[in-house]
XYZ file of C-alpha atoms in Angstrom:
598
model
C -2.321 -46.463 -14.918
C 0.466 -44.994 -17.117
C 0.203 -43.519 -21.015
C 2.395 -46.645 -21.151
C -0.293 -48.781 -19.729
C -3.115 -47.306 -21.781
C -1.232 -48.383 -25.047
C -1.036 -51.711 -23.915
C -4.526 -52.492 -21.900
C -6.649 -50.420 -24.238
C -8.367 -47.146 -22.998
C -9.693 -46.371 -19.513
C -12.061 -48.143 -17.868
C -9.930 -51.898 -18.790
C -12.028 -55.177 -18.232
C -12.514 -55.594 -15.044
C -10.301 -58.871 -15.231
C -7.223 -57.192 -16.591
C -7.540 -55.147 -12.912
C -8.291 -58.192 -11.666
C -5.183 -60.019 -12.546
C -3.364 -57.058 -11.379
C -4.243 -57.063 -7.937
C -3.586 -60.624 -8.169
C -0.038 -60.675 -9.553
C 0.711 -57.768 -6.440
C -0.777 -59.607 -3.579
C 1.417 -62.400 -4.650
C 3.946 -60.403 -4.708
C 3.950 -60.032 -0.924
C 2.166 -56.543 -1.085
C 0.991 -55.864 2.448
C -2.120 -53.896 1.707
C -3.835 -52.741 -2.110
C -5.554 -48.968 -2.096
C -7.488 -48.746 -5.093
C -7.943 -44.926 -6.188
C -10.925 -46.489 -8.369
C -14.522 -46.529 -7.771
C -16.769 -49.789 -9.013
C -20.388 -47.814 -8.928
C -21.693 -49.874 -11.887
C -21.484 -53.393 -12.721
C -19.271 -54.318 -15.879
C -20.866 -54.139 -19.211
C -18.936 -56.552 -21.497
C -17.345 -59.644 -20.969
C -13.635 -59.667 -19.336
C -12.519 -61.573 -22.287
C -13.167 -59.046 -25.345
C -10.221 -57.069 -26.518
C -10.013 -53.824 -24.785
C -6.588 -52.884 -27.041
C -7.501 -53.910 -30.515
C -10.168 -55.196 -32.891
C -8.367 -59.209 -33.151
C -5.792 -59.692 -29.735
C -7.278 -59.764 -26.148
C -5.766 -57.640 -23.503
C -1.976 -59.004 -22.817
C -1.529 -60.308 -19.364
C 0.865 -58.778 -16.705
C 3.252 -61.397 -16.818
C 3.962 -64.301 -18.608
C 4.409 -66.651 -15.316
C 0.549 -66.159 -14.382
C -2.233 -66.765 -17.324
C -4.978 -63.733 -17.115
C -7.760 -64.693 -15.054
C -9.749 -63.594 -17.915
C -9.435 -66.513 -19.342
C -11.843 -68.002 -16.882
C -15.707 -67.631 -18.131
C -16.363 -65.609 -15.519
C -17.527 -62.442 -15.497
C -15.529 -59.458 -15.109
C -16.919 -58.465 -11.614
C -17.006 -61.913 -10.480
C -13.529 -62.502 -11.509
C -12.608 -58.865 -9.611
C -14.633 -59.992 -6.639
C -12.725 -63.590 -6.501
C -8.872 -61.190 -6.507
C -10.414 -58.956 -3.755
C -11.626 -61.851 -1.576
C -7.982 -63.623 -1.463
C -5.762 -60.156 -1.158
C -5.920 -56.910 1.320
C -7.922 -54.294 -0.311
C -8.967 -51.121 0.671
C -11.489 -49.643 -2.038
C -12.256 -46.248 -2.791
C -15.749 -44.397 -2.353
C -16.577 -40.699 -2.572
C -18.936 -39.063 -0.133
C -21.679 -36.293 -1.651
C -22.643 -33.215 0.308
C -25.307 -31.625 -0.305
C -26.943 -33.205 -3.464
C -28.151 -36.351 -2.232
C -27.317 -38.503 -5.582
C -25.541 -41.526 -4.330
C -25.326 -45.211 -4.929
C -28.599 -46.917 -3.753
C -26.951 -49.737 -2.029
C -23.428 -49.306 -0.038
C -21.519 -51.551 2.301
C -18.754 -49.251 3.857
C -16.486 -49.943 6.391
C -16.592 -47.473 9.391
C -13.879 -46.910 11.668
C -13.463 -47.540 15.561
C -13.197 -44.515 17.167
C -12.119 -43.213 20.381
C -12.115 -39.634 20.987
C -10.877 -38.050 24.356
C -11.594 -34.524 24.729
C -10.235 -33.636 28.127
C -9.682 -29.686 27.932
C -12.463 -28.862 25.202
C -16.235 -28.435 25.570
C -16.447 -30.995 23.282
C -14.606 -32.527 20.021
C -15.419 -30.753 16.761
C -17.645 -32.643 14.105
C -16.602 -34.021 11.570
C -18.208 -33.197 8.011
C -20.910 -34.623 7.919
C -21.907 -36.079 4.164
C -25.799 -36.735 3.426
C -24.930 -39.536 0.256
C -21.950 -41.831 -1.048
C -21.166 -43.057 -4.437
C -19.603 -46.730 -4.185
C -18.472 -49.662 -5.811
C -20.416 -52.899 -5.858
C -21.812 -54.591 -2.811
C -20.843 -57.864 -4.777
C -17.162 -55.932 -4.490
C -16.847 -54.144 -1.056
C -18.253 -56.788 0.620
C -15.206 -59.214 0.285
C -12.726 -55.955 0.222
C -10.891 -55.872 3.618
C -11.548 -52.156 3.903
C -12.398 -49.334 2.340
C -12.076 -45.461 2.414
C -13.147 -42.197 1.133
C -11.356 -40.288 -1.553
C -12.642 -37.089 -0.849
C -10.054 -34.205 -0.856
C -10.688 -30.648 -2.294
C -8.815 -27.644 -2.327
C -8.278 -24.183 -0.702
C -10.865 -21.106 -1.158
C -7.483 -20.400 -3.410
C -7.556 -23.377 -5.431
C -4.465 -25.040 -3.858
C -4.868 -28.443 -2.273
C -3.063 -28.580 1.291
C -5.168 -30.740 3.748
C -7.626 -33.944 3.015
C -9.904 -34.400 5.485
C -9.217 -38.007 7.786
C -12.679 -38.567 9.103
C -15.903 -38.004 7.435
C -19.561 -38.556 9.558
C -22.303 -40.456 7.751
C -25.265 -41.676 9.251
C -24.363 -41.795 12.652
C -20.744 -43.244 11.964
C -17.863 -41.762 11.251
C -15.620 -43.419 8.017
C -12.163 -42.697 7.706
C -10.258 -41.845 3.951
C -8.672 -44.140 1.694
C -4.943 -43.081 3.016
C -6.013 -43.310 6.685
C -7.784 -47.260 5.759
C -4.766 -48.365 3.772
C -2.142 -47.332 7.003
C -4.968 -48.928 9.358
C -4.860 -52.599 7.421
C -1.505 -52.116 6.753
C -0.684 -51.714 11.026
C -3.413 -54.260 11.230
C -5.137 -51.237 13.770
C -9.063 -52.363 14.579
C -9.225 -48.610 16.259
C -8.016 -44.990 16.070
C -8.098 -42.637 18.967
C -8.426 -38.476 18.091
C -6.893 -36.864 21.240
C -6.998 -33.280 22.665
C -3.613 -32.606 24.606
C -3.310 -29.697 27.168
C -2.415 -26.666 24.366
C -5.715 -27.827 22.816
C -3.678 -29.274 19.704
C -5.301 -32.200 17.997
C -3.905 -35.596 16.948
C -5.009 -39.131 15.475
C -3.324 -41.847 17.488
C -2.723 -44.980 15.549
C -1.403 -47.259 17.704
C 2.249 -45.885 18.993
C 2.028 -43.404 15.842
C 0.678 -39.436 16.572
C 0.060 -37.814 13.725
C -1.081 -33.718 13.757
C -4.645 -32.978 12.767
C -6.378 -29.047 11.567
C -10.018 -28.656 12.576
C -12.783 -30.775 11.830
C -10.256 -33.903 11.174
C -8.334 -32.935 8.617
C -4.290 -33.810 8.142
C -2.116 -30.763 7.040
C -0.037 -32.519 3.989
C 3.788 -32.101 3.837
C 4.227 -32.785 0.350
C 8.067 -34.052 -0.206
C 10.375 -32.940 -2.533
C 10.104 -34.282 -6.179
C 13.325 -36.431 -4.866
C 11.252 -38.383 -2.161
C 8.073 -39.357 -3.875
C 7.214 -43.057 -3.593
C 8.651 -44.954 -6.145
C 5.932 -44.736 -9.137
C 5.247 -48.326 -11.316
C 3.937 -48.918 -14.634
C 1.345 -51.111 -14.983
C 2.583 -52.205 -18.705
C 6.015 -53.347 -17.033
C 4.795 -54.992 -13.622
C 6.761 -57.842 -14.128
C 9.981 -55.730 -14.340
C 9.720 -54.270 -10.610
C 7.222 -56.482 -9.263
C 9.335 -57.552 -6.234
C 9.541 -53.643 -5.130
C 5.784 -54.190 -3.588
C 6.941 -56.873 -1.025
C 5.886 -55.462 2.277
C 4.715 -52.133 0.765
C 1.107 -50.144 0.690
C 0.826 -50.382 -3.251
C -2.094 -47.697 -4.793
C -3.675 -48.297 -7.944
C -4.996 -45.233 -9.326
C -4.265 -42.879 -12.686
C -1.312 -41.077 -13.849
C -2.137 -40.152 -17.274
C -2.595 -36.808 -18.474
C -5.333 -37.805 -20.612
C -7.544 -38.985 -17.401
C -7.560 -35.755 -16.047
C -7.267 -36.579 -12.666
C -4.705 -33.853 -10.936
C -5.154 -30.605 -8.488
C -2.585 -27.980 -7.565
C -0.306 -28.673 -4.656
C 1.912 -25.866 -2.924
C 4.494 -27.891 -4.700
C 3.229 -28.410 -8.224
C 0.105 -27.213 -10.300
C -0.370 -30.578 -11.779
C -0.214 -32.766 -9.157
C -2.230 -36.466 -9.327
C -4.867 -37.263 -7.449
C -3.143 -40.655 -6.162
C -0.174 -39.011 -5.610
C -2.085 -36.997 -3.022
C -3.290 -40.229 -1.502
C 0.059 -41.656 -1.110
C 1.657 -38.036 0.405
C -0.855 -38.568 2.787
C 0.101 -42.425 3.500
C 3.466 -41.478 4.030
C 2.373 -38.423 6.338
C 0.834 -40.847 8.775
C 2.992 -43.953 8.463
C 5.893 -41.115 9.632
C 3.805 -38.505 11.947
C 5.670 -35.813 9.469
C 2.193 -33.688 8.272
C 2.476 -30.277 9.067
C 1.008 -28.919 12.428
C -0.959 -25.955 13.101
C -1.854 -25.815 16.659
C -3.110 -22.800 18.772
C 0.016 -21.484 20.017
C 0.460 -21.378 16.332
C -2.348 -19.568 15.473
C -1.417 -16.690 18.476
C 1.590 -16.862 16.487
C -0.048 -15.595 13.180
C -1.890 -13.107 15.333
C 1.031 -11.729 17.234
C 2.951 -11.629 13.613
C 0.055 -9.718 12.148
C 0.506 -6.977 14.875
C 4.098 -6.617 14.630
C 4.490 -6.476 11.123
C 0.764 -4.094 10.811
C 3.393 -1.604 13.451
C 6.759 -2.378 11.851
C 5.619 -2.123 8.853
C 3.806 1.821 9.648
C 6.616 2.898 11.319
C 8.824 2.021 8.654
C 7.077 4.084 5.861
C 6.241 6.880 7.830
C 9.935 7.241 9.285
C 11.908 6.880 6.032
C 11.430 8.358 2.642
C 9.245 6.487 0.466
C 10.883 4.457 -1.861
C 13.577 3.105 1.213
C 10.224 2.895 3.137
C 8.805 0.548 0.404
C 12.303 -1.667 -0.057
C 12.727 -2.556 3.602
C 8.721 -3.175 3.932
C 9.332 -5.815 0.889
C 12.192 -6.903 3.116
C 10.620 -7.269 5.789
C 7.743 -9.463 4.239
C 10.414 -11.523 2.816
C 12.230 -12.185 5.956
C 8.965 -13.138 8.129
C 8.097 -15.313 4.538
C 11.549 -17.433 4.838
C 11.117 -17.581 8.648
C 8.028 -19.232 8.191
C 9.467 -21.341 6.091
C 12.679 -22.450 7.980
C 9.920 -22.916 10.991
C 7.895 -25.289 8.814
C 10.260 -27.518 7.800
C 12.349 -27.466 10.900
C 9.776 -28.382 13.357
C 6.603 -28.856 11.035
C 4.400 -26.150 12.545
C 2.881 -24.589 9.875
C 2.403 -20.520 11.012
C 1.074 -18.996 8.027
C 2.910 -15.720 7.042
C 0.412 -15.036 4.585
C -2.163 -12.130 6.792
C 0.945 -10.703 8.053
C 2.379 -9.914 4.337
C -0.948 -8.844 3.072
C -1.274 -6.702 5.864
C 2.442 -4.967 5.045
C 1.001 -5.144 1.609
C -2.150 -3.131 2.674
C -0.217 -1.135 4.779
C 2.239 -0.143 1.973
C -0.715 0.839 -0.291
C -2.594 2.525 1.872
C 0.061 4.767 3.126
C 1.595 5.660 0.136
C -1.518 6.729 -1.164
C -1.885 8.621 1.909
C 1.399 10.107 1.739
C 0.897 11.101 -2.478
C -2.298 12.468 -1.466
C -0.786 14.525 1.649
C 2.141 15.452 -0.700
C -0.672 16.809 -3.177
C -2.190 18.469 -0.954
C 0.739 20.554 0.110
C 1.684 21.195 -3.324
C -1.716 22.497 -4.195
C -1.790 24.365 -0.994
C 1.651 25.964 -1.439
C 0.638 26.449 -5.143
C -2.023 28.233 -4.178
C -0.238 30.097 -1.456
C 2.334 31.434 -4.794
C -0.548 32.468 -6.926
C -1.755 34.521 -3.908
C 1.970 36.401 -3.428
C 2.106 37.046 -6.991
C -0.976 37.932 -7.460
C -0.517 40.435 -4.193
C 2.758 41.496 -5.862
C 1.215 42.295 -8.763
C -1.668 44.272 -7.537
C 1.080 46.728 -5.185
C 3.040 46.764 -7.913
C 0.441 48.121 -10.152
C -1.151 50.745 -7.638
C 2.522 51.802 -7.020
C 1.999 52.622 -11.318
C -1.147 53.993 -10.392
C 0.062 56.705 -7.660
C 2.443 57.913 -10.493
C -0.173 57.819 -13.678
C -2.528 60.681 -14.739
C -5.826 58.598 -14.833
C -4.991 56.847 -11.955
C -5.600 53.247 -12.365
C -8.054 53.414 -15.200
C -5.863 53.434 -17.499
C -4.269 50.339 -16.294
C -7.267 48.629 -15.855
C -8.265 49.055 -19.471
C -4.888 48.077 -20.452
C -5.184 44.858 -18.649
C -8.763 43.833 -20.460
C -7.737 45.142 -23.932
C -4.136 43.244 -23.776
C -6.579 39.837 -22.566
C -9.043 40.364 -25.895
C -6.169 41.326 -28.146
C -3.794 37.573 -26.723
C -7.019 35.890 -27.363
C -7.488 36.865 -30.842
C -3.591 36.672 -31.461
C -4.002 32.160 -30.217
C -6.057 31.750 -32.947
C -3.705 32.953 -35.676
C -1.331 29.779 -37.159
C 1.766 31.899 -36.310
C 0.948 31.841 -33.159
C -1.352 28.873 -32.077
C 1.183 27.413 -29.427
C 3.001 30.654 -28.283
C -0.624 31.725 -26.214
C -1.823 28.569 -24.275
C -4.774 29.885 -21.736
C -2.349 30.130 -18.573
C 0.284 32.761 -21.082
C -2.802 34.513 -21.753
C -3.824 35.065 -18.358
C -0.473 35.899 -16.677
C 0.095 38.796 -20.086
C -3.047 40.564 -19.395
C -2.550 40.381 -15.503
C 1.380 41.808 -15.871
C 0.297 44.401 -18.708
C -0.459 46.753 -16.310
C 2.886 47.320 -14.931
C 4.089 48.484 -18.467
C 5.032 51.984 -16.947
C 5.784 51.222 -13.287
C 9.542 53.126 -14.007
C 7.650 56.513 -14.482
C 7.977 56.191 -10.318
C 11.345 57.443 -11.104
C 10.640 60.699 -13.233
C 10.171 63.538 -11.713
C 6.803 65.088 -11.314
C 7.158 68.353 -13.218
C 8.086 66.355 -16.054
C 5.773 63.830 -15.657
C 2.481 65.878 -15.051
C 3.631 68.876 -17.543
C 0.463 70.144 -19.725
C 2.055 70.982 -22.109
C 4.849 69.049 -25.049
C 8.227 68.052 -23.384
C 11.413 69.433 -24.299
C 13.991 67.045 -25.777
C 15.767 66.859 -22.875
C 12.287 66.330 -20.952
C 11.565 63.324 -23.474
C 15.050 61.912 -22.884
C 14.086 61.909 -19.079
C 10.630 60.180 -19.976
C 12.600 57.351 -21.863
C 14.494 56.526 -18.808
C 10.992 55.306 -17.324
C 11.868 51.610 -19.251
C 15.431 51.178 -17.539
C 13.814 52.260 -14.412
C 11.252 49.859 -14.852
C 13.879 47.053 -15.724
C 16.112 47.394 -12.773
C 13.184 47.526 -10.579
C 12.262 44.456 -11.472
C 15.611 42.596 -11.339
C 16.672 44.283 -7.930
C 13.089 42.154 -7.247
C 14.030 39.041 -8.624
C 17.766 39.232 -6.780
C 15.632 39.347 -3.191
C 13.774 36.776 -4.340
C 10.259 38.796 -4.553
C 9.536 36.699 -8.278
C 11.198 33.214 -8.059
C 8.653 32.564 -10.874
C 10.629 32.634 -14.328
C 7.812 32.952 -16.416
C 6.631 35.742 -14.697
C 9.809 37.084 -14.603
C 10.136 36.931 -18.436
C 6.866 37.377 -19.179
C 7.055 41.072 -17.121
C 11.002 41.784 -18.191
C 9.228 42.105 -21.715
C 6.686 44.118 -21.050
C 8.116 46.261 -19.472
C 11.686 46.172 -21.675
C 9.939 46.625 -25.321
C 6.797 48.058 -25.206
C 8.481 51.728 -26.597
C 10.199 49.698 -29.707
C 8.920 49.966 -32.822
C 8.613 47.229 -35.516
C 10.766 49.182 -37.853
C 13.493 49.668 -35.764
C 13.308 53.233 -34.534
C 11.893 52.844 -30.523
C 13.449 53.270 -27.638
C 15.469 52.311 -25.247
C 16.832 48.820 -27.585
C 15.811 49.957 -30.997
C 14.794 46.781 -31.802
C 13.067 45.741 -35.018
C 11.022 42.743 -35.731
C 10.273 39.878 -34.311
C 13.692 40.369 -32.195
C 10.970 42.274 -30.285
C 9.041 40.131 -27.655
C 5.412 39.483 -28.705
C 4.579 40.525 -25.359
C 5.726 44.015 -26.111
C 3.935 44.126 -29.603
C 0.832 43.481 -27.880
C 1.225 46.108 -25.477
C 2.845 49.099 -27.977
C -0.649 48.517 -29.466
C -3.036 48.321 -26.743
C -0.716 51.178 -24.673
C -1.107 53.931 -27.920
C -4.537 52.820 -28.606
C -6.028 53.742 -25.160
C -3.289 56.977 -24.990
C -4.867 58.257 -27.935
C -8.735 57.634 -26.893
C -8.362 58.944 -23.046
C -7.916 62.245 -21.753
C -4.223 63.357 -20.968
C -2.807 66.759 -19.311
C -0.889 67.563 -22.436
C -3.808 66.282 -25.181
C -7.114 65.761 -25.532
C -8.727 62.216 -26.418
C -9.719 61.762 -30.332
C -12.550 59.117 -31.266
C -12.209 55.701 -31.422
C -11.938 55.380 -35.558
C -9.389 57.984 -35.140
C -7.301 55.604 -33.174
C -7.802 53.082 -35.939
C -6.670 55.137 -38.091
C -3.147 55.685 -37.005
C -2.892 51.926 -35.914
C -3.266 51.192 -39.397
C -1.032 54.119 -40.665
C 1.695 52.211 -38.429
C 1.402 49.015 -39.564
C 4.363 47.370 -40.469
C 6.440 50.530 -39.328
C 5.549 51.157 -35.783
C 3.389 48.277 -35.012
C 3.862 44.523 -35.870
C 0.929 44.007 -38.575
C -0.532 40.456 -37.515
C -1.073 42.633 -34.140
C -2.136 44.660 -35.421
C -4.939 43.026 -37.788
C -6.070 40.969 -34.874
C -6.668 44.265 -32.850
C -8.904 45.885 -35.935
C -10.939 42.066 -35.867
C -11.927 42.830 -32.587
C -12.284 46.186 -32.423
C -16.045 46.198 -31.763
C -14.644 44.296 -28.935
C -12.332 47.251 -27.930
C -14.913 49.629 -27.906
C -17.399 47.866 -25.762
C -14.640 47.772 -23.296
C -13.994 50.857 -23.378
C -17.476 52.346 -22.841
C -18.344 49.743 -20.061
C -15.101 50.731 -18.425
C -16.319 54.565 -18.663
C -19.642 53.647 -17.065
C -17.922 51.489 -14.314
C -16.264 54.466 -13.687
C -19.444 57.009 -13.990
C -21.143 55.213 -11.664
């Protein structure tokens, strides 16, 4: 039942005559046994002889040899009933589960069967249905057979096994495929066998064909090469001798019927193709087999590719880890394969490669988490060196400064504020991100750690230095500098930024903005911003603290000459962010004296 037949028969369902004449015209034909993939559940509503194709012609016949039977002023179903009586038909019927709607009356044909269960408890039930939907009594009673189309598909949505055998009311019925090979072998019984490695199989007569649990046959669906040979109902009379001999199905292969499943082999795959894969399957004992020494085989696949498939990304680096994992699934996939259609045991690589899947996953998660971990820990084990560099570094400024480490402690908080007010000006929005901030105000304190190199008498003298004193003093910078690359050469700061970040503090915070510091003379912005910030914050808190040579002035006195330097000793945008937050300055200041009061 072909687009081609459609056009010329009229839609789907025909007259019951035009199927009629059909069967006819094939039994004639010499066809040795007629599967319809149709159901008859109600009887026909019009006369066989109005037109099913247009409003003024009658449905053509199939061949121009035989006049339609619907001719005859019969009914449709009587005329059908007449066809099935004189030819070998196996009709179709569907078994319900579970609903229990169903045709009221049904006259099925059960199968003879002989089950021998010699190394089992017992044989496995078959599914058991609880209602049937059928054709006609007036129909199956005169069919020579008939069968169950029942087939449904994986919890994936793939169709790979129809069940056989199917228990209903105390008898068990077999399916339309396993009906149409029965009357086509002439077979009055079946025999489902339990051999010694409890494997399962349907004996038809000489013919053994593989079953899965509960009855059901494992399809081997050929190659698009090796389907059986597909005719056209519109052209019968073309290929009609091709039936002689042959198990002929009748059933839909238009698109617009809607009657296809997926297959392994193809997502649109028709529903009476399915019935004739799994004629050919038993006329040739080629379905697939999955016995238990198969299933041991999934289960001794899962454990070797679970271990392989650890071993392999713990023992090489990840990404080679990963590629011969992949490989590895591949392989077992293709072996699987080769096994299948070498010897037709079906041992389903499908747990094991989920498994390597799983096991990929997992451990690289794992490992990226383990590989964080480390990071953060060896992160944090840097921040704790340089942050216990630091802190010697500054006490060893501390030994050597007047106020011991007051003044460095003030110089630390005051350089913090005075970063912080500096982010928020446009100039310098992206030069002070929070993590610049913190490392300037932690390395601020080591501003002066060269004065370890002048000597004490100069360094502690009451009263003003001598020029030559002063030149001494100035040396404290290029002290400081080679201290701190000697440092970096032996590895003691493998951090850059805090190289940089301390090479400039220490390096410009004695140049002025107009060009007249020490030891550079540099002018500008050719000065580091880190030493702007600190020429500030380092003569502010010189000129508010107590010294040996000079006594501390007030705080507005300190403003004072900040803002007489602007723009000559001190860069003014530093400068005008330090007098914003003086008030800030000042509270530091005073808390810091009471920290120390106390």
């Amino acid at each position: 039942i072909d687009e081609a037949s459609l056009r010329r028969f009229g839609q789907w369902p025909w007259p019951r005559a035009v199927l009629a004449d059909l069967v006819s015209q094939l039994s004639s034909a010499g066809a040795s046994v007629i599967a319809l993939d149709v159901v008859f559940a109600e009887p026909e509503q019009r006369l066989a002889i109005q037109p099913a194709q247009s409003s003024s012609s009658p449905p053509a016949p199939l061949s121009s040899a035989t006049p339609p039977v619907s001719s005859m002023a019969s009914s449709g179903d009587e005329l059908l009933a007449q066809s099935l009586e004189k030819s070998r038909v196996v009709l179709g019927h569907y078994f319900r589960f579970g609903d229990g709607l169903g045709s009221p009356r049904c006259q099925l044909k059960p199968v003879s069967l002989a089950a021998a269960f010699l190394y089992g408890e017992a044989p496995p039930a078959y599914p058991d249905a609880d209602a049937v939907t059928c054709s006609l009594v007036e129909l199956s009673g005169v069919a020579a057979g008939s069968g169950f189309l029942n087939a449904s598909p994986d919890a994936d949505g793939v169709l790979r096994r129809i069940p056989l055998l199917i228990g209903y009311q105390g008898k068990t019925y077999p399916s339309l495929a396993l009906a149409a090979v029965m009357a086509h072998r002439q077979l009055r019984t079946v025999q489902h066998r339990q051999e010694p490695d409890r494997s399962e199989w349907l004996r038809l007569g000489e013919l053994a064909v593989p079953l899965s649990p509960q009855g059901a046959l494992l399809l081997r669906f050929p190659s698009p090469s090796l389907l059986a040979p597909r005719l056209s109902a519109a052209s019968l009379a073309d290929s009609i001798n091709e039936v002689n001999g042959k198990i002929v199905l009748i059933g839909g292969f238009a698109a617009g019927l809607q009657d296809t499943t997926t297959t392994p082999v193809a997502s649109e795959y028709f529903g009476t193709a399915v019935h004739a894969t799994a004629i050919e399957n038993l006329l040739t004992g080629s379905a697939f087999r999955h016995t238990p020494n198969a299933r041991l085989g999934e289960i001794l696949l899962l454990i070797v590719l679970g271990v392989l498939s650890t071993w392999l990304i713990i023992r090489f680096p990840k990404g080679i880890g990963a590629v011969m994992v992949l490989a590895l699934c591949v392989t077992v996939w293709c072996a699987a394969r080769q096994l299948m259609e070498s010897t037709a045991v079906f041992v389903s690589p499908i747990p094991a490669i989920l498994l390597g899947a799983i096991n990929l996953t997992v451990l690289g998660l794992v490992s990226l988490s383990l590989q964080r971990t480390r990071a953060d820990s060896s992160e944090a084990q840097a921040e704790a060196a340089r942050q216990f560099m630091i802190s010697m570094l500054t006490s060893l400024a501390a030994i050597r400064d007047l106020e011991t480490g007051e003044h460095l402690s003030r110089m630390k908080r005051y350089t913090w504020l005075l970063s912080v007010a500096l982010s928020s000006h446009p100039k310098h929005q992206s030069t002070f991100p929070n993590h610049r901030i913190a490392l300037i105000s932690e390395l601020a304190p080591l501003h002066d750690i060269g004065k370890v190199g002048v000597p004490d008498a100069i360094l502690r003298k009451p009263g003003p230095l001598t020029a030559e004193e002063f030149a001494i003093v100035k040396q404290h910078v290029d002290y400081g500098r080679d201290a701190l690359m000697r440092s970096r050469a032996q590895a003691l700061m493998l951090d850059s930024q805090v190289f940089d970040v301390a090479n400039n503090i220490i390096s410009h915070h004695h140049e002025r903005w107009d060009g007249t510091g020490y030891p550079q003379g540099l002018a500008g912005e050719a000065i580091s911003i880190e030493g702007r910030i600190v020429a500030v914050v380092d003569v502010y808190d010189a000129l508010v603290s107590d010294r040996v040579y000079k006594k501390a002035i007030s705080h507005q006195e300190a403003i004072d000459i900040l803002r007489q330097g602007r723009g000559t000793h001190f860069d003014p945008v530093v400068v005008d962010a330090f007098l914003r937050i003086e008030q800030w300055i000042l509270r530091e200041r005073d808390e810091t004296a009471n920290e120390s009061t106390t």
